[in-house]
């Protein structure tokens, strides 16, 4: 019994060898490297997701504001060539970069225009000065972080909105198609596409 006890005691006092310590340290460092790499990847993906969500939310908010006001408008016109016209048949293929309508009370003419600088402006003019061009506000600017590469307005039915005959009268609809690019440093670029359909709510 005494000999057995001595052997066990000797094994307890033996400890780890240098080779065992090096192997254990190597395994630990490998696991930590994998864990840190995974953590960095998760943090990058989360940053990218937050940036995408923030950008799309800002664009969606701008389009919702347009929709809310536009559906109560009248006398819709699209920008074709160099003028605003209610005959938007030819522009339905490629869409137009601007849309114009009168507000519900008919006192103001509101114009939404997508500029070559990839910015969206709104211009509010008095009906007595329909050709005013100074933007009232930038709904989407360069500082918003949203790189809008394309915004098209497709106006349908505006040419028969004001027909005196009820059978040929139509309620205009506007389709807004938006494309953009979201750049996140170190995470690449992400493209997005949004579409919104707006129907006139006022019945004549």
PDB file of C-alpha atoms in Angstrom:
ATOM      1  CA  UNK A   1       0.000   0.000   0.000  1.00  0.00           C
ATOM      2  CA  UNK A   2       2.850   2.348   0.824  1.00  0.00           C
ATOM      3  CA  UNK A   3       4.519   1.770  -2.538  1.00  0.00           C
ATOM      4  CA  UNK A   4       1.342   2.489  -4.454  1.00  0.00           C
ATOM      5  CA  UNK A   5       0.902   5.764  -2.571  1.00  0.00           C
ATOM      6  CA  UNK A   6       4.450   6.783  -3.362  1.00  0.00           C
ATOM      7  CA  UNK A   7       3.947   6.175  -7.088  1.00  0.00           C
ATOM      8  CA  UNK A   8       0.763   8.250  -7.218  1.00  0.00           C
ATOM      9  CA  UNK A   9       2.379  11.037  -5.302  1.00  0.00           C
ATOM     10  CA  UNK A  10       5.299  11.001  -7.694  1.00  0.00           C
ATOM     11  CA  UNK A  11       2.964  11.300 -10.703  1.00  0.00           C
ATOM     12  CA  UNK A  12       1.188  14.294  -9.154  1.00  0.00           C
ATOM     13  CA  UNK A  13       4.428  16.139  -8.672  1.00  0.00           C
ATOM     14  CA  UNK A  14       5.620  15.476 -12.228  1.00  0.00           C
ATOM     15  CA  UNK A  15       3.714  18.486 -13.870  1.00  0.00           C
ATOM     16  CA  UNK A  16       3.702  19.290 -17.616  1.00  0.00           C
ATOM     17  CA  UNK A  17       6.618  19.006 -19.906  1.00  0.00           C
ATOM     18  CA  UNK A  18       7.813  21.872 -22.141  1.00  0.00           C
ATOM     19  CA  UNK A  19       6.497  20.110 -25.233  1.00  0.00           C
ATOM     20  CA  UNK A  20       3.028  19.769 -23.702  1.00  0.00           C
ATOM     21  CA  UNK A  21       3.005  23.443 -22.786  1.00  0.00           C
ATOM     22  CA  UNK A  22       3.998  24.460 -26.309  1.00  0.00           C
ATOM     23  CA  UNK A  23       1.321  22.258 -27.863  1.00  0.00           C
ATOM     24  CA  UNK A  24      -1.360  23.595 -25.501  1.00  0.00           C
ATOM     25  CA  UNK A  25      -0.289  27.190 -26.167  1.00  0.00           C
ATOM     26  CA  UNK A  26      -0.349  26.606 -29.931  1.00  0.00           C
ATOM     27  CA  UNK A  27      -3.847  25.144 -29.816  1.00  0.00           C
ATOM     28  CA  UNK A  28      -5.062  28.018 -27.635  1.00  0.00           C
ATOM     29  CA  UNK A  29      -3.576  30.635 -29.979  1.00  0.00           C
ATOM     30  CA  UNK A  30      -5.153  28.948 -33.027  1.00  0.00           C
ATOM     31  CA  UNK A  31      -8.588  28.946 -31.393  1.00  0.00           C
ATOM     32  CA  UNK A  32      -8.214  32.586 -30.332  1.00  0.00           C
ATOM     33  CA  UNK A  33      -7.167  33.605 -33.853  1.00  0.00           C
ATOM     34  CA  UNK A  34     -10.229  31.913 -35.331  1.00  0.00           C
ATOM     35  CA  UNK A  35     -12.486  33.492 -32.706  1.00  0.00           C
ATOM     36  CA  UNK A  36     -11.094  37.004 -33.265  1.00  0.00           C
ATOM     37  CA  UNK A  37     -11.366  36.613 -37.047  1.00  0.00           C
ATOM     38  CA  UNK A  38     -14.989  35.519 -36.705  1.00  0.00           C
ATOM     39  CA  UNK A  39     -15.709  38.433 -34.345  1.00  0.00           C
ATOM     40  CA  UNK A  40     -14.198  40.972 -36.747  1.00  0.00           C
ATOM     41  CA  UNK A  41     -16.218  39.459 -39.598  1.00  0.00           C
ATOM     42  CA  UNK A  42     -19.440  39.674 -37.563  1.00  0.00           C
ATOM     43  CA  UNK A  43     -18.720  43.287 -36.605  1.00  0.00           C
ATOM     44  CA  UNK A  44     -18.073  44.177 -40.267  1.00  0.00           C
ATOM     45  CA  UNK A  45     -21.290  42.493 -41.372  1.00  0.00           C
ATOM     46  CA  UNK A  46     -23.235  44.294 -38.643  1.00  0.00           C
ATOM     47  CA  UNK A  47     -21.768  47.659 -39.668  1.00  0.00           C
ATOM     48  CA  UNK A  48     -22.676  46.997 -43.279  1.00  0.00           C
ATOM     49  CA  UNK A  49     -26.213  45.945 -42.332  1.00  0.00           C
ATOM     50  CA  UNK A  50     -26.690  49.078 -40.209  1.00  0.00           C
ATOM     51  CA  UNK A  51     -25.411  51.328 -43.003  1.00  0.00           C
ATOM     52  CA  UNK A  52     -27.688  49.668 -45.561  1.00  0.00           C
ATOM     53  CA  UNK A  53     -30.698  49.942 -43.241  1.00  0.00           C
ATOM     54  CA  UNK A  54     -30.005  53.597 -42.450  1.00  0.00           C
ATOM     55  CA  UNK A  55     -29.579  54.517 -46.116  1.00  0.00           C
ATOM     56  CA  UNK A  56     -32.657  52.661 -47.335  1.00  0.00           C
ATOM     57  CA  UNK A  57     -34.706  54.105 -44.460  1.00  0.00           C
ATOM     58  CA  UNK A  58     -33.747  57.652 -45.470  1.00  0.00           C
ATOM     59  CA  UNK A  59     -34.625  56.998 -49.120  1.00  0.00           C
ATOM     60  CA  UNK A  60     -37.883  55.269 -48.177  1.00  0.00           C
ATOM     61  CA  UNK A  61     -38.808  58.158 -45.884  1.00  0.00           C
ATOM     62  CA  UNK A  62     -38.283  60.654 -48.727  1.00  0.00           C
ATOM     63  CA  UNK A  63     -40.374  58.580 -51.158  1.00  0.00           C
ATOM     64  CA  UNK A  64     -43.162  58.137 -48.589  1.00  0.00           C
ATOM     65  CA  UNK A  65     -43.317  61.906 -48.109  1.00  0.00           C
ATOM     66  CA  UNK A  66     -43.621  62.329 -51.876  1.00  0.00           C
ATOM     67  CA  UNK A  67     -46.345  59.667 -52.053  1.00  0.00           C
ATOM     68  CA  UNK A  68     -48.355  61.138 -49.207  1.00  0.00           C
ATOM     69  CA  UNK A  69     -48.558  64.545 -50.849  1.00  0.00           C
ATOM     70  CA  UNK A  70     -48.679  63.495 -54.493  1.00  0.00           C
ATOM     71  CA  UNK A  71     -51.707  61.230 -54.170  1.00  0.00           C
ATOM     72  CA  UNK A  72     -53.763  64.266 -53.152  1.00  0.00           C
ATOM     73  CA  UNK A  73     -52.560  66.300 -56.140  1.00  0.00           C
ATOM     74  CA  UNK A  74     -54.132  67.175 -59.480  1.00  0.00           C
ATOM     75  CA  UNK A  75     -53.013  68.127 -62.989  1.00  0.00           C
ATOM     76  CA  UNK A  76     -50.089  65.691 -63.170  1.00  0.00           C
ATOM     77  CA  UNK A  77     -47.323  66.296 -65.686  1.00  0.00           C
ATOM     78  CA  UNK A  78     -44.115  64.508 -66.618  1.00  0.00           C
ATOM     79  CA  UNK A  79     -40.893  66.091 -67.833  1.00  0.00           C
ATOM     80  CA  UNK A  80     -40.425  65.144 -71.466  1.00  0.00           C
ATOM     81  CA  UNK A  81     -37.780  66.679 -73.685  1.00  0.00           C
ATOM     82  CA  UNK A  82     -37.444  70.102 -72.095  1.00  0.00           C
ATOM     83  CA  UNK A  83     -41.026  70.800 -71.001  1.00  0.00           C
ATOM     84  CA  UNK A  84     -43.648  69.489 -68.617  1.00  0.00           C
ATOM     85  CA  UNK A  85     -46.562  67.838 -70.392  1.00  0.00           C
ATOM     86  CA  UNK A  86     -49.592  65.759 -69.475  1.00  0.00           C
ATOM     87  CA  UNK A  87     -49.016  63.514 -72.498  1.00  0.00           C
ATOM     88  CA  UNK A  88     -46.491  61.095 -71.032  1.00  0.00           C
ATOM     89  CA  UNK A  89     -47.023  58.242 -73.497  1.00  0.00           C
ATOM     90  CA  UNK A  90     -43.587  58.546 -75.090  1.00  0.00           C
ATOM     91  CA  UNK A  91     -41.809  58.900 -71.749  1.00  0.00           C
ATOM     92  CA  UNK A  92     -43.300  55.675 -70.360  1.00  0.00           C
ATOM     93  CA  UNK A  93     -40.545  53.635 -72.001  1.00  0.00           C
ATOM     94  CA  UNK A  94     -37.611  55.294 -70.268  1.00  0.00           C
ATOM     95  CA  UNK A  95     -39.394  57.319 -67.623  1.00  0.00           C
ATOM     96  CA  UNK A  96     -38.759  60.987 -66.863  1.00  0.00           C
ATOM     97  CA  UNK A  97     -36.450  62.636 -64.350  1.00  0.00           C
ATOM     98  CA  UNK A  98     -39.139  64.942 -62.962  1.00  0.00           C
ATOM     99  CA  UNK A  99     -42.839  65.045 -62.149  1.00  0.00           C
ATOM    100  CA  UNK A 100     -45.097  68.037 -61.507  1.00  0.00           C
ATOM    101  CA  UNK A 101     -48.605  68.474 -60.086  1.00  0.00           C
ATOM    102  CA  UNK A 102     -50.835  70.968 -58.286  1.00  0.00           C
ATOM    103  CA  UNK A 103     -51.494  70.563 -54.580  1.00  0.00           C
ATOM    104  CA  UNK A 104     -54.945  69.708 -53.255  1.00  0.00           C
ATOM    105  CA  UNK A 105     -56.050  73.335 -52.966  1.00  0.00           C
ATOM    106  CA  UNK A 106     -54.682  74.218 -56.401  1.00  0.00           C
ATOM    107  CA  UNK A 107     -52.618  77.119 -55.056  1.00  0.00           C
ATOM    108  CA  UNK A 108     -49.139  75.657 -55.535  1.00  0.00           C
ATOM    109  CA  UNK A 109     -47.303  73.731 -58.228  1.00  0.00           C
ATOM    110  CA  UNK A 110     -44.958  71.128 -56.781  1.00  0.00           C
ATOM    111  CA  UNK A 111     -42.082  69.676 -58.771  1.00  0.00           C
ATOM    112  CA  UNK A 112     -39.863  66.751 -57.819  1.00  0.00           C
ATOM    113  CA  UNK A 113     -36.722  66.503 -59.902  1.00  0.00           C
ATOM    114  CA  UNK A 114     -33.777  64.109 -59.904  1.00  0.00           C
ATOM    115  CA  UNK A 115     -30.617  66.018 -60.779  1.00  0.00           C
ATOM    116  CA  UNK A 116     -27.482  64.952 -62.616  1.00  0.00           C
ATOM    117  CA  UNK A 117     -25.689  65.286 -59.274  1.00  0.00           C
ATOM    118  CA  UNK A 118     -27.712  62.288 -58.011  1.00  0.00           C
ATOM    119  CA  UNK A 119     -29.812  64.468 -55.747  1.00  0.00           C
ATOM    120  CA  UNK A 120     -33.592  64.766 -55.434  1.00  0.00           C
ATOM    121  CA  UNK A 121     -35.091  68.242 -55.071  1.00  0.00           C
ATOM    122  CA  UNK A 122     -38.568  69.583 -54.470  1.00  0.00           C
ATOM    123  CA  UNK A 123     -39.636  72.976 -55.805  1.00  0.00           C
ATOM    124  CA  UNK A 124     -42.837  74.650 -54.646  1.00  0.00           C
ATOM    125  CA  UNK A 125     -44.120  77.445 -56.891  1.00  0.00           C
ATOM    126  CA  UNK A 126     -47.145  79.666 -56.706  1.00  0.00           C
ATOM    127  CA  UNK A 127     -49.572  79.019 -59.548  1.00  0.00           C
ATOM    128  CA  UNK A 128     -48.878  82.566 -60.721  1.00  0.00           C
ATOM    129  CA  UNK A 129     -45.201  81.669 -61.170  1.00  0.00           C
ATOM    130  CA  UNK A 130     -45.210  78.067 -62.463  1.00  0.00           C
ATOM    131  CA  UNK A 131     -41.715  78.254 -63.929  1.00  0.00           C
ATOM    132  CA  UNK A 132     -39.803  79.079 -60.755  1.00  0.00           C
ATOM    133  CA  UNK A 133     -36.713  76.895 -60.633  1.00  0.00           C
ATOM    134  CA  UNK A 134     -35.049  77.438 -57.258  1.00  0.00           C
ATOM    135  CA  UNK A 135     -35.315  74.194 -55.225  1.00  0.00           C
ATOM    136  CA  UNK A 136     -37.285  74.571 -52.016  1.00  0.00           C
ATOM    137  CA  UNK A 137     -35.451  71.638 -50.407  1.00  0.00           C
ATOM    138  CA  UNK A 138     -33.199  68.687 -51.101  1.00  0.00           C
ATOM    139  CA  UNK A 139     -35.076  65.528 -50.164  1.00  0.00           C
ATOM    140  CA  UNK A 140     -32.017  63.402 -50.939  1.00  0.00           C
ATOM    141  CA  UNK A 141     -28.648  65.143 -50.912  1.00  0.00           C
ATOM    142  CA  UNK A 142     -25.063  64.006 -51.188  1.00  0.00           C
ATOM    143  CA  UNK A 143     -24.696  64.346 -47.421  1.00  0.00           C
ATOM    144  CA  UNK A 144     -27.400  61.766 -46.768  1.00  0.00           C
ATOM    145  CA  UNK A 145     -25.007  58.900 -47.547  1.00  0.00           C
ATOM    146  CA  UNK A 146     -27.370  57.544 -50.187  1.00  0.00           C
ATOM    147  CA  UNK A 147     -25.773  57.341 -53.608  1.00  0.00           C
ATOM    148  CA  UNK A 148     -28.892  57.364 -55.793  1.00  0.00           C
ATOM    149  CA  UNK A 149     -27.782  56.349 -59.271  1.00  0.00           C
ATOM    150  CA  UNK A 150     -31.201  56.539 -60.931  1.00  0.00           C
ATOM    151  CA  UNK A 151     -34.691  57.811 -60.177  1.00  0.00           C
ATOM    152  CA  UNK A 152     -37.419  57.662 -62.811  1.00  0.00           C
ATOM    153  CA  UNK A 153     -41.030  58.837 -62.757  1.00  0.00           C
ATOM    154  CA  UNK A 154     -43.584  57.029 -64.925  1.00  0.00           C
ATOM    155  CA  UNK A 155     -46.827  58.998 -65.190  1.00  0.00           C
ATOM    156  CA  UNK A 156     -49.874  57.105 -66.462  1.00  0.00           C
ATOM    157  CA  UNK A 157     -53.304  58.514 -67.313  1.00  0.00           C
ATOM    158  CA  UNK A 158     -52.486  62.197 -66.842  1.00  0.00           C
ATOM    159  CA  UNK A 159     -53.568  63.093 -70.375  1.00  0.00           C
ATOM    160  CA  UNK A 160     -57.221  62.232 -69.643  1.00  0.00           C
ATOM    161  CA  UNK A 161     -57.403  63.399 -66.034  1.00  0.00           C
ATOM    162  CA  UNK A 162     -59.257  66.619 -66.870  1.00  0.00           C
ATOM    163  CA  UNK A 163     -61.625  65.206 -69.515  1.00  0.00           C
ATOM    164  CA  UNK A 164     -65.107  66.689 -69.240  1.00  0.00           C
ATOM    165  CA  UNK A 165     -66.641  63.338 -70.184  1.00  0.00           C
ATOM    166  CA  UNK A 166     -66.726  60.994 -67.216  1.00  0.00           C
ATOM    167  CA  UNK A 167     -66.408  57.861 -69.360  1.00  0.00           C
ATOM    168  CA  UNK A 168     -62.994  58.929 -70.717  1.00  0.00           C
ATOM    169  CA  UNK A 169     -61.722  60.574 -67.549  1.00  0.00           C
ATOM    170  CA  UNK A 170     -58.886  58.760 -65.769  1.00  0.00           C
ATOM    171  CA  UNK A 171     -57.176  58.900 -62.407  1.00  0.00           C
ATOM    172  CA  UNK A 172     -53.420  59.372 -62.883  1.00  0.00           C
ATOM    173  CA  UNK A 173     -50.899  56.985 -61.437  1.00  0.00           C
ATOM    174  CA  UNK A 174     -47.207  57.598 -60.870  1.00  0.00           C
ATOM    175  CA  UNK A 175     -44.609  54.854 -60.579  1.00  0.00           C
ATOM    176  CA  UNK A 176     -41.341  55.891 -58.940  1.00  0.00           C
ATOM    177  CA  UNK A 177     -38.386  53.611 -59.640  1.00  0.00           C
ATOM    178  CA  UNK A 178     -35.216  54.205 -57.615  1.00  0.00           C
ATOM    179  CA  UNK A 179     -31.818  52.549 -57.826  1.00  0.00           C
ATOM    180  CA  UNK A 180     -28.812  53.238 -55.673  1.00  0.00           C
ATOM    181  CA  UNK A 181     -25.437  52.151 -54.423  1.00  0.00           C
ATOM    182  CA  UNK A 182     -24.370  51.831 -50.795  1.00  0.00           C
ATOM    183  CA  UNK A 183     -20.635  51.830 -50.122  1.00  0.00           C
ATOM    184  CA  UNK A 184     -19.274  50.523 -46.833  1.00  0.00           C
ATOM    185  CA  UNK A 185     -15.568  50.868 -46.187  1.00  0.00           C
ATOM    186  CA  UNK A 186     -13.943  47.478 -46.120  1.00  0.00           C
ATOM    187  CA  UNK A 187     -17.204  45.683 -46.908  1.00  0.00           C
ATOM    188  CA  UNK A 188     -17.713  46.421 -50.606  1.00  0.00           C
ATOM    189  CA  UNK A 189     -20.706  47.949 -52.384  1.00  0.00           C
ATOM    190  CA  UNK A 190     -24.356  46.958 -52.215  1.00  0.00           C
ATOM    191  CA  UNK A 191     -26.946  47.929 -54.817  1.00  0.00           C
ATOM    192  CA  UNK A 192     -30.630  48.441 -54.045  1.00  0.00           C
ATOM    193  CA  UNK A 193     -33.823  49.004 -56.025  1.00  0.00           C
ATOM    194  CA  UNK A 194     -37.053  50.500 -54.730  1.00  0.00           C
ATOM    195  CA  UNK A 195     -40.369  50.962 -56.494  1.00  0.00           C
ATOM    196  CA  UNK A 196     -43.444  52.832 -55.326  1.00  0.00           C
ATOM    197  CA  UNK A 197     -46.793  53.189 -57.074  1.00  0.00           C
ATOM    198  CA  UNK A 198     -48.944  56.242 -56.327  1.00  0.00           C
ATOM    199  CA  UNK A 199     -52.605  56.568 -57.322  1.00  0.00           C
ATOM    200  CA  UNK A 200     -54.546  59.802 -57.241  1.00  0.00           C
ATOM    201  CA  UNK A 201     -57.048  59.777 -54.383  1.00  0.00           C
ATOM    202  CA  UNK A 202     -59.198  62.691 -55.536  1.00  0.00           C
ATOM    203  CA  UNK A 203     -62.168  61.684 -57.698  1.00  0.00           C
ATOM    204  CA  UNK A 204     -63.659  64.233 -60.061  1.00  0.00           C
TER     205      UNK A 204
END
